[in-house]
Coordinates of C-alpha atoms and ligand atoms in Angstrom, one line a residue:
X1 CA -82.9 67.9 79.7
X2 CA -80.7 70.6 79.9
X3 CA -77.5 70.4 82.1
X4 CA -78.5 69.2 85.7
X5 CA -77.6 72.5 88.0
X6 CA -79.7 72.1 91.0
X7 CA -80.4 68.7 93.1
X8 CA -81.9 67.6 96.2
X9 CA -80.5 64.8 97.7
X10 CA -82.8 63.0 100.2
X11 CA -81.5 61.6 103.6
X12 CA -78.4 63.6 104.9
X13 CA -76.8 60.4 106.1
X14 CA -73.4 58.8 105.7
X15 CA -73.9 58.6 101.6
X16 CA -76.4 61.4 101.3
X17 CA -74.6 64.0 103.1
X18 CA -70.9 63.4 101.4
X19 CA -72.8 63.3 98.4
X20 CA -74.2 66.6 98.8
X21 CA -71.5 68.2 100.0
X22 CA -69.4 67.0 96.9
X23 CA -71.9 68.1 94.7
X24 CA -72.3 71.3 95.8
X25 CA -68.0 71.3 95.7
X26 CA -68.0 71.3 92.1
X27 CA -70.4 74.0 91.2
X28 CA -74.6 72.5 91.8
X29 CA -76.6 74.2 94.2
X30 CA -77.8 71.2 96.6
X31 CA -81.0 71.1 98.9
X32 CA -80.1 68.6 101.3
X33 CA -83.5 67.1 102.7
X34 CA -83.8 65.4 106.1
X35 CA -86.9 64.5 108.2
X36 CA -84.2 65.2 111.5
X37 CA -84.6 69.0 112.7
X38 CA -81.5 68.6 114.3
X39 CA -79.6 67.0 111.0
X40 CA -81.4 70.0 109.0
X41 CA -80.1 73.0 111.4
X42 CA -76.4 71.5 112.0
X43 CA -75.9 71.4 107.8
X44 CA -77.1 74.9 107.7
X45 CA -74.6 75.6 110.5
X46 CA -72.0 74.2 108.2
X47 CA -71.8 71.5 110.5
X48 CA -71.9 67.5 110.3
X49 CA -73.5 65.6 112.2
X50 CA -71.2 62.4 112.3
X51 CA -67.4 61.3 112.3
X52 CA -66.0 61.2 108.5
X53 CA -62.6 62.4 107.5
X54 CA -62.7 65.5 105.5
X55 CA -66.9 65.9 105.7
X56 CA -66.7 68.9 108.1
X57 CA -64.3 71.0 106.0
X58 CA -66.5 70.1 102.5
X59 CA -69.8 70.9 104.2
X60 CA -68.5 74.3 106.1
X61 CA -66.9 74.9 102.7
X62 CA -69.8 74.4 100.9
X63 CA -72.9 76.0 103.6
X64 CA -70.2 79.4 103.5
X65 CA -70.2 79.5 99.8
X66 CA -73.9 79.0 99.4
X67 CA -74.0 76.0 97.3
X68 CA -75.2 74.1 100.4
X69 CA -78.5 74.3 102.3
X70 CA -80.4 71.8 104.5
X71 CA -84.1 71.7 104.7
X72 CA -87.2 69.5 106.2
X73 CA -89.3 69.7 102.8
X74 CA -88.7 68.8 99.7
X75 CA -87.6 71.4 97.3
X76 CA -88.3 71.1 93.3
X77 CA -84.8 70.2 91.4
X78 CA -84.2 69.1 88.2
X79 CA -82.5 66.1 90.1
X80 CA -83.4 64.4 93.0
X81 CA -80.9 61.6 94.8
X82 CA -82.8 59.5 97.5
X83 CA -80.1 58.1 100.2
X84 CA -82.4 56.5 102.6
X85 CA -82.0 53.8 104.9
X86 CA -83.2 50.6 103.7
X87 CA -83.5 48.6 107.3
X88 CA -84.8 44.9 107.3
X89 CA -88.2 44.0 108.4
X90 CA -88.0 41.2 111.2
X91 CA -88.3 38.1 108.6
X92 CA -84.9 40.0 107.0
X93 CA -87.0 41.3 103.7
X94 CA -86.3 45.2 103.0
X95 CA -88.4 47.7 104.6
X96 CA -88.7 50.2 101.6
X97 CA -90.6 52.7 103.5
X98 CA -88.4 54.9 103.8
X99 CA -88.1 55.4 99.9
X100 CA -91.6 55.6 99.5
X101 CA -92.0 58.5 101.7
X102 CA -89.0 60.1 99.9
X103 CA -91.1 59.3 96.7
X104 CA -94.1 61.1 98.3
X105 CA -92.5 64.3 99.4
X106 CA -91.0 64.6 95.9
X107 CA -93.9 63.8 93.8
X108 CA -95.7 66.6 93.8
X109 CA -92.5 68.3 92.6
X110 CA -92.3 66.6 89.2
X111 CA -93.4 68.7 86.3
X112 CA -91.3 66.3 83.7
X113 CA -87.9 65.7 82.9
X114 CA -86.8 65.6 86.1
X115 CA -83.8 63.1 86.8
X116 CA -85.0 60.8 89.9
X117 CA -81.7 58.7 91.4
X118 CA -82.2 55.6 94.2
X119 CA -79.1 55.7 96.0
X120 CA -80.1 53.6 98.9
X121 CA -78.8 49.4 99.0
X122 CA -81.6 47.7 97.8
X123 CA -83.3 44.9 96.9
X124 CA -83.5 43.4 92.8
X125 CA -86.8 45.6 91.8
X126 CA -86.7 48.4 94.1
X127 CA -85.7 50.9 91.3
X128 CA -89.2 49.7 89.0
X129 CA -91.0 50.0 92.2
X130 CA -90.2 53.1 93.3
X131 CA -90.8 54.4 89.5
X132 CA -94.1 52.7 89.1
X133 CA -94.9 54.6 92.6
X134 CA -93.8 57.6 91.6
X135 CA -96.5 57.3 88.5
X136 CA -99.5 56.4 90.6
X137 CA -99.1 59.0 92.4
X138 CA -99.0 61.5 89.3
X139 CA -100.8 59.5 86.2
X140 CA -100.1 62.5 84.0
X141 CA -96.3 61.5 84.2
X142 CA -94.7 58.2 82.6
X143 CA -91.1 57.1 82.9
X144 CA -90.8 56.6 79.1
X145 CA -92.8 59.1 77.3
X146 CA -95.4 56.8 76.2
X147 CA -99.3 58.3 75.1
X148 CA -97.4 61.3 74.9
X149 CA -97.1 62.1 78.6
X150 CA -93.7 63.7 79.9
X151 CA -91.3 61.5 81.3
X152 CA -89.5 61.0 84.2
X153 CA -86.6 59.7 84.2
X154 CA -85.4 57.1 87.2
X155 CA -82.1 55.1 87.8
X156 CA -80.0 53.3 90.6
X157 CA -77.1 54.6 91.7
X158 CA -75.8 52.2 94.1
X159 CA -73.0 53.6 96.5
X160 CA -70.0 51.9 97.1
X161 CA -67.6 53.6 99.6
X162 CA -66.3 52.4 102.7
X163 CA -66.5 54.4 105.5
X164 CA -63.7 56.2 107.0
X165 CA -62.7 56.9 103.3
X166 CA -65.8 58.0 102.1
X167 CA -64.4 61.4 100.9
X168 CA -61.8 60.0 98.9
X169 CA -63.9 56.8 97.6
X170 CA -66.3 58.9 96.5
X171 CA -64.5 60.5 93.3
X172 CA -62.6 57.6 92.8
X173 CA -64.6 54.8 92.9
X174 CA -65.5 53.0 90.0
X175 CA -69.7 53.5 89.6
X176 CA -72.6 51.6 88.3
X177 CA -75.5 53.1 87.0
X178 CA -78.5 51.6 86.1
X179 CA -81.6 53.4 84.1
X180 CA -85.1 51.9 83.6
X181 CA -84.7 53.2 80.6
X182 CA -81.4 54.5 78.3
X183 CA -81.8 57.8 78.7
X184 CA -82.2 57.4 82.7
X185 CA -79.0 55.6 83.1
X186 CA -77.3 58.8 80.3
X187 CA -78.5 61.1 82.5
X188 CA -77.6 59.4 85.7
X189 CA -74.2 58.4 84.0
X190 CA -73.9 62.7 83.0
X191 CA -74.8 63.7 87.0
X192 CA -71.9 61.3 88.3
X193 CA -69.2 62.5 86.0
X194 CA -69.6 66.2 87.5
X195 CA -67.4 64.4 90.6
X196 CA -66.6 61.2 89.8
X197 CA -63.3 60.6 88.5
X198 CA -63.7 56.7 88.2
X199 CA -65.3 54.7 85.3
X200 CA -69.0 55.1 84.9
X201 CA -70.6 52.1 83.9
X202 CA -74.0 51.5 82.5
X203 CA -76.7 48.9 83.0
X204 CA -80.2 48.3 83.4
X205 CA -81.2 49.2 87.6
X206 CA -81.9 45.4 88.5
X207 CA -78.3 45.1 87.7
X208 CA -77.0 47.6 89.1
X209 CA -79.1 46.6 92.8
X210 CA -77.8 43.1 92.2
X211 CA -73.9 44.7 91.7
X212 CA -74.1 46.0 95.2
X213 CA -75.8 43.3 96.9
X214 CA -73.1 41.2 95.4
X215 CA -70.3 42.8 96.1
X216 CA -70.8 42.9 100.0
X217 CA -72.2 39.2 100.1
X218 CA -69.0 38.3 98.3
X219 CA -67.0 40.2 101.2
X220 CA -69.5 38.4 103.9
X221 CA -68.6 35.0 102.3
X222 CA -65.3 35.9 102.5
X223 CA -65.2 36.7 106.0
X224 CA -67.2 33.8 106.7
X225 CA -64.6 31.4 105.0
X226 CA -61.9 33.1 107.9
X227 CA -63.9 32.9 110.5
X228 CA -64.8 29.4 110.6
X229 CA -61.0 28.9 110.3
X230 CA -60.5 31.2 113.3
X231 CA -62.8 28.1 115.2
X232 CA -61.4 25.4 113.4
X233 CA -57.3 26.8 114.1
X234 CA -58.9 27.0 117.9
X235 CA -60.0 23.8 118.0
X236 CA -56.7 22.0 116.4
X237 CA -54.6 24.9 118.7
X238 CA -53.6 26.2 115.5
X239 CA -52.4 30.1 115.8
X240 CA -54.7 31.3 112.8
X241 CA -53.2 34.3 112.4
X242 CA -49.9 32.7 111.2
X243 CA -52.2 30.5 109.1
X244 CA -54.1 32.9 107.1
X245 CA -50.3 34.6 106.2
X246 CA -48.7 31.7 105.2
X247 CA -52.0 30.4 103.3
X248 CA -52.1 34.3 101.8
X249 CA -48.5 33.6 100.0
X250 CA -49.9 31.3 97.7
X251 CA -50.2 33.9 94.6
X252 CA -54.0 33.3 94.2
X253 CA -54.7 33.1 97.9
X254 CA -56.4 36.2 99.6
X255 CA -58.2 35.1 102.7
X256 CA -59.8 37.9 104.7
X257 CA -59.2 38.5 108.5
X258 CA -61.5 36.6 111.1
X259 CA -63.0 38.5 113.6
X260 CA -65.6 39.3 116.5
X261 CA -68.5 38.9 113.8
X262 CA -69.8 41.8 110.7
X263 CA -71.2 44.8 111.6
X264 CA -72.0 47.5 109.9
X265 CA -75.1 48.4 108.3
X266 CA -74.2 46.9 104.7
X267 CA -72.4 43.7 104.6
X268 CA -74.5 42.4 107.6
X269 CA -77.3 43.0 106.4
X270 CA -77.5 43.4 102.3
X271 CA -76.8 39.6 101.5
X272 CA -80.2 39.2 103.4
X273 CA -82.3 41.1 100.5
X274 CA -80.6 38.2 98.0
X275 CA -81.7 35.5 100.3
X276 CA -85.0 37.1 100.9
X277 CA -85.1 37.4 96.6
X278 CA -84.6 33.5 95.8
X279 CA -84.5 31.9 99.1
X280 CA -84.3 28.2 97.6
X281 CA -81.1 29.3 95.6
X282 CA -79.1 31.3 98.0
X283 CA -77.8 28.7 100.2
X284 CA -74.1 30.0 100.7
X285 CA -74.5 33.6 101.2
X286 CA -77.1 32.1 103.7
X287 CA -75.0 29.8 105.7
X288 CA -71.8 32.9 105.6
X289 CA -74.6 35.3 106.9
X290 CA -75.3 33.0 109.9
X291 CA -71.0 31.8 110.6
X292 CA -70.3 35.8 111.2
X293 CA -73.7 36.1 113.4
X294 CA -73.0 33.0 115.4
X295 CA -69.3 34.5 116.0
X296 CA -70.1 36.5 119.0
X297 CA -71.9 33.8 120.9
X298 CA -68.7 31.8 120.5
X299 CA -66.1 34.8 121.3
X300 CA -68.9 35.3 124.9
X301 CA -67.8 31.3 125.7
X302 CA -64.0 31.7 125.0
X303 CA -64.6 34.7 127.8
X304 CA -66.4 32.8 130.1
X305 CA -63.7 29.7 129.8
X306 CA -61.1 32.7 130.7
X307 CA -62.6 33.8 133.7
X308 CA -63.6 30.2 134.7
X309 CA -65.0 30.0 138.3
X310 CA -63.6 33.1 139.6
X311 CA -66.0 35.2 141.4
X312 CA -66.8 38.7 140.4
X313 CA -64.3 38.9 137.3
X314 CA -63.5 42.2 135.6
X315 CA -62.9 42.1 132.3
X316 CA -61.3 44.7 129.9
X317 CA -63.2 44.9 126.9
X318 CA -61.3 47.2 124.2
X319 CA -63.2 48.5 121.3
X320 CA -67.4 48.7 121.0
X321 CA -67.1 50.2 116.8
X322 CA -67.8 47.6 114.0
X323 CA -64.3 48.3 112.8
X324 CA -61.3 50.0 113.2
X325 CA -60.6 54.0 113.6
X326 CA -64.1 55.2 113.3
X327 CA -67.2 56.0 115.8
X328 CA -69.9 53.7 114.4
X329 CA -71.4 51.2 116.8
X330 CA -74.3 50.4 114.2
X331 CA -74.6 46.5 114.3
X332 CA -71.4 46.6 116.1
X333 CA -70.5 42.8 117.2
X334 CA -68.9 44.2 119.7
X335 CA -71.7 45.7 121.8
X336 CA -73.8 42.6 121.1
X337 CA -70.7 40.8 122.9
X338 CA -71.0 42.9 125.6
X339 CA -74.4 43.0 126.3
X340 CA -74.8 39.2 126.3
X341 CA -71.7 38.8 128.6
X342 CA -72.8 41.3 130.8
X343 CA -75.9 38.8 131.5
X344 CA -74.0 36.1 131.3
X345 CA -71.6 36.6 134.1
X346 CA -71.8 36.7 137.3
X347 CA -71.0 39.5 139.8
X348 CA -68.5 40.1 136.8
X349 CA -67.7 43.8 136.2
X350 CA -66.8 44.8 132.5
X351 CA -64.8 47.7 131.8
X352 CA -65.4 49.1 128.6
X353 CA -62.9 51.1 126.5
X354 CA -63.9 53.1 123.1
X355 CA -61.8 55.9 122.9
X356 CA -64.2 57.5 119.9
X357 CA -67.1 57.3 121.4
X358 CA -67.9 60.2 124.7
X359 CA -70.9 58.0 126.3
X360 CA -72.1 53.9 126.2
X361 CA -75.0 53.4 123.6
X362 CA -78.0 52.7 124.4
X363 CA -78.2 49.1 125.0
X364 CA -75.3 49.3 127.2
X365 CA -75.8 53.0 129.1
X366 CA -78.5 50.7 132.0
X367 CA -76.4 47.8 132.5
X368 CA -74.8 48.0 136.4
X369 CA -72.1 46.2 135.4
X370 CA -70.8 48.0 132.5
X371 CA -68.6 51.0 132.7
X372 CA -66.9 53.2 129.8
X373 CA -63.2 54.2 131.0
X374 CA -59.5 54.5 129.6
X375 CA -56.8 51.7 128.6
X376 CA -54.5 52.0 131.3
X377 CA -56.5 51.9 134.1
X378 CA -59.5 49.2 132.8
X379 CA -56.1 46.7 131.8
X380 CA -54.8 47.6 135.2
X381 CA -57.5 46.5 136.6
X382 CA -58.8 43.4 135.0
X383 CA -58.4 39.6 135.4
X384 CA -59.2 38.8 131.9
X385 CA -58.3 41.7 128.5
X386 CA -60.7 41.1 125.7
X387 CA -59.6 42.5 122.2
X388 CA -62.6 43.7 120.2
X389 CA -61.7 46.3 117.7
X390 CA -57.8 46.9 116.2
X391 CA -58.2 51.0 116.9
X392 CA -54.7 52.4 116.1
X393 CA -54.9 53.5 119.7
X394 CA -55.6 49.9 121.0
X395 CA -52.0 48.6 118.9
X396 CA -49.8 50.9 120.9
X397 CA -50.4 49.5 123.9
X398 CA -47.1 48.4 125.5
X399 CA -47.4 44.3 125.8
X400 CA -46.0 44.1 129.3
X401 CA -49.4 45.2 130.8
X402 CA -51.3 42.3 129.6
X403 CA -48.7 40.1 131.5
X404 CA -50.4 37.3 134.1
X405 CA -54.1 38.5 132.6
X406 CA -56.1 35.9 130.4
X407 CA -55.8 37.6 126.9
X408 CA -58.7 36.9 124.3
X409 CA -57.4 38.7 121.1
X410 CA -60.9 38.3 118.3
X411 CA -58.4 39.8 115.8
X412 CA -55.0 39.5 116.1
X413 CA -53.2 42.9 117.3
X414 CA -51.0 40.7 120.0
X415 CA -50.3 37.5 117.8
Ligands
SAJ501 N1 -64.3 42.5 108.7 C1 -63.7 41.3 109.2 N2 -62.6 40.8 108.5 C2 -62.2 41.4 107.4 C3 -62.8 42.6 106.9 C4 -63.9 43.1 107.6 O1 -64.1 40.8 110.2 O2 -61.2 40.9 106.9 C5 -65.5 43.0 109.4 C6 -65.3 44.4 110.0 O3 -64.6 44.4 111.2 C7 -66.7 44.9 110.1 C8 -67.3 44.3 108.9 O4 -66.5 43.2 108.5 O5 -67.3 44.5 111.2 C9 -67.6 45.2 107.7 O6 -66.4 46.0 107.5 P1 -65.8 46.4 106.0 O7 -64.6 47.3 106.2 O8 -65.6 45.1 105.3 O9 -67.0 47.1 105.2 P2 -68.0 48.3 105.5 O10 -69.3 47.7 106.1 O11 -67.4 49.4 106.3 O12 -68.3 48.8 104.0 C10 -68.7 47.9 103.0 C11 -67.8 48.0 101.8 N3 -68.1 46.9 100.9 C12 -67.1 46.1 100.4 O13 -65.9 46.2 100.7 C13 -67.5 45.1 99.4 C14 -68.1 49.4 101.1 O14 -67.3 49.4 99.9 C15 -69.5 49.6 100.8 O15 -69.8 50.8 100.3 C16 -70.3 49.5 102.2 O16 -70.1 48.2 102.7 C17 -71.7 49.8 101.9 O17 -72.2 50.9 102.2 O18 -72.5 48.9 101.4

């Protein structure tokens, strides 16, 4: 194949979009493909459609110099980059149907050669599947060249940034890349170096879907192991902030913060494709995926002991995100919290607080008890101050304010 100089990259999401955009920063023309019309005309607008540091400026950068375009069909490109969502089905196995309508739209592009990357999380196999897809759907094609046919060539790129730094992350990340053939994973490997200024490292694609499922199940584990301390410390009235630091100055002792429960749309929900994969075998990453899930139930009774028997409480709630500094409420702990004590109490009134989102989300928006509002006045006027998400904003508030309110901190700003 000669050098790659055009792609498509499919989904204009959180990876796909960055992706694109830094792509298209270092010299390929990129035909960003989404099936949202609204996604589609805010790219060509130089426009993004989400909070990330540093997106907007790549993509306006990018749409101005014409390396950049957004479209609803598929285009042909020598290299195609699928970054779909990969969702769980109700019994938590993956819902690949997004990448097999990605695999549809481009099929009909192929004419040989052509470098096809899965980017989405997903589970061991999904890389073979989506090949062997690809091939019933054109039988003149092969992914290896056998009976002379042309090949195309298909790898797993899985993506590892975090958001909020996903700009950064991004070029210097470390990558895996995993071929179903050699050649797949060279020419995967070759794509990556155009931007990526960490270590490229090559493997076979069931390896490189296990790599990613790993690495968040080991950070889900992790969590876990602090969170049932956080109930444990509670129990024994044990301050487990102070225990995790003085545990953490052993010099091979790192234990992760505890929380309100994972959100997110990876760590929450990847280690359920390796529990779904050998369901006999996977009894830990099991057991951690249900201690962060059964964390919100328990920070809704730790409210309800606060408020006791008082009629019609209010209670502050600060923070709906999954984390800290950024706008995502996807499988946000925090808004499960709320809607459950929103049901849960009686006549109580919750006053929400997100200062980085404009509106409530949907599950909350309906709920007469549940308003959005600012700091000041919500702690001003609430029995009970409930501590969600550590927002840089949420850490300047002035102590004195929470004085003669019951406090629940679910991680550890006022300890
Ligand atoms: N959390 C805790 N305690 C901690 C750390 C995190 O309760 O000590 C919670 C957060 O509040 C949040 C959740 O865990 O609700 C996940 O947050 P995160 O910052 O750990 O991770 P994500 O979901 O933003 O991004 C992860 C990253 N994976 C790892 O760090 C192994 C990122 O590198 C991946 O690219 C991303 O998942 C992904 O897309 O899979």
């Amino acid at each position: 194949m000669n050098t790659i100089e055009n792609v498509a990259v499919v989904g204009l999401g959180y990876i796909g979009l960055p992706t694109a955009a830094i792509l298209a920063g270092n010299d390929i023309h990129v035909i960003g493909v989404d099936v949202n019309q609204g996604t589609v005309d805010a790219v060509n607008r130089g426009e993004v459609p989400f909070v990330e540091p540093d997106l907007a400026s790549y993509v306006a950068g990018a749409v101005s110099q014409k390396k950049l375009s957004a479209s609803l069909e598929t285009p042909a490109a020598q290299a195609y980059i699928v970054a779909v969502p990969t969702p769980f089905n109700p019994d938590r196995t993956a819902d690949v149907t997004y990448i097999k309508a990605a695999a549809r739209a481009i099929a009909p592009q192929l004419v040989g050669d052509e470098l096809v990357i899965l980017e989405s999380t997903s589970p061991p196999g999904t890389t073979q599947l989506l090949g062997d897809y690809l091939i019933s759907l054109r039988p003149d094609l092969s992914l290896d060249g056998a009976d002379g046919k042309p090949a195309i060539h298909v790898a797993h790129c899985p993506e590892r940034v975090l958001p909020g730094r996903i700009m950064i992350e991004l070029v210097t990340n470390d990558r895996i890349v995993g071929g179903l053939t050699p050649k797949a994973a060279e020419l995967a490997r070759a794509l990556y170096a155009v931007f990526c200024q960490g270590e490229i490292l090559v493997t076979d694609a069931a390896t490189a879907e296990m790599a990613k499922l790993v690495e968040n199940s080991y950070r889900d584990v992790n969590i876990a192991f602090a969170n049932e301390l956080s109930v444990i410390s509670d129990k024994l009235g044990i301050n487990v902030w102070e225990l995790i630091k003085l545990a953490n100055h052993h010099p091979r002792v790192n234990i992760l913060q505890p929380g309100p429960g994972v959100g997110g749309h990876c760590i929450a929900v990847d280690p359920w494709f390796i529990v779904a994969a050998a369901p006999e075998e996977a009894q830990l990453i099991r057991q951690a995926r249900e201690t962060n899930d059964a964390k919100p139930e328990w920070v809704v009774k730790k409210v309800l002991d606060a408020v006791g028997d008082k009629a019609a409480p209010k209670v502050a709630v600060l923070g709906l995100a999954f984390k800290a500094n950024i706008d995502d409420l996807r499988e946000s702990p925090a808004v499960a919290i709320v809607e459950k004590l929103s049901a849960k109490v009686d006549g109580a009134e919750l006053l929400v607080v997100e200062p980085h989102v404009e509106s409530l989300p949907r599950q909350l928006a309906g709920l007469a008890n549940v308003t959005l509002g600012d700091a000041a006045a919500s702690i001003e006027a609430a029995d009970a101050v409930l501590l969600l998400v550590d927002h840089d904003d949420f850490k300047e508030i002035d102590r004195t304010v929470l004085e003669g309110k019951a406090v629940i901190d679910t991680r550890g700003i006022w300890q």
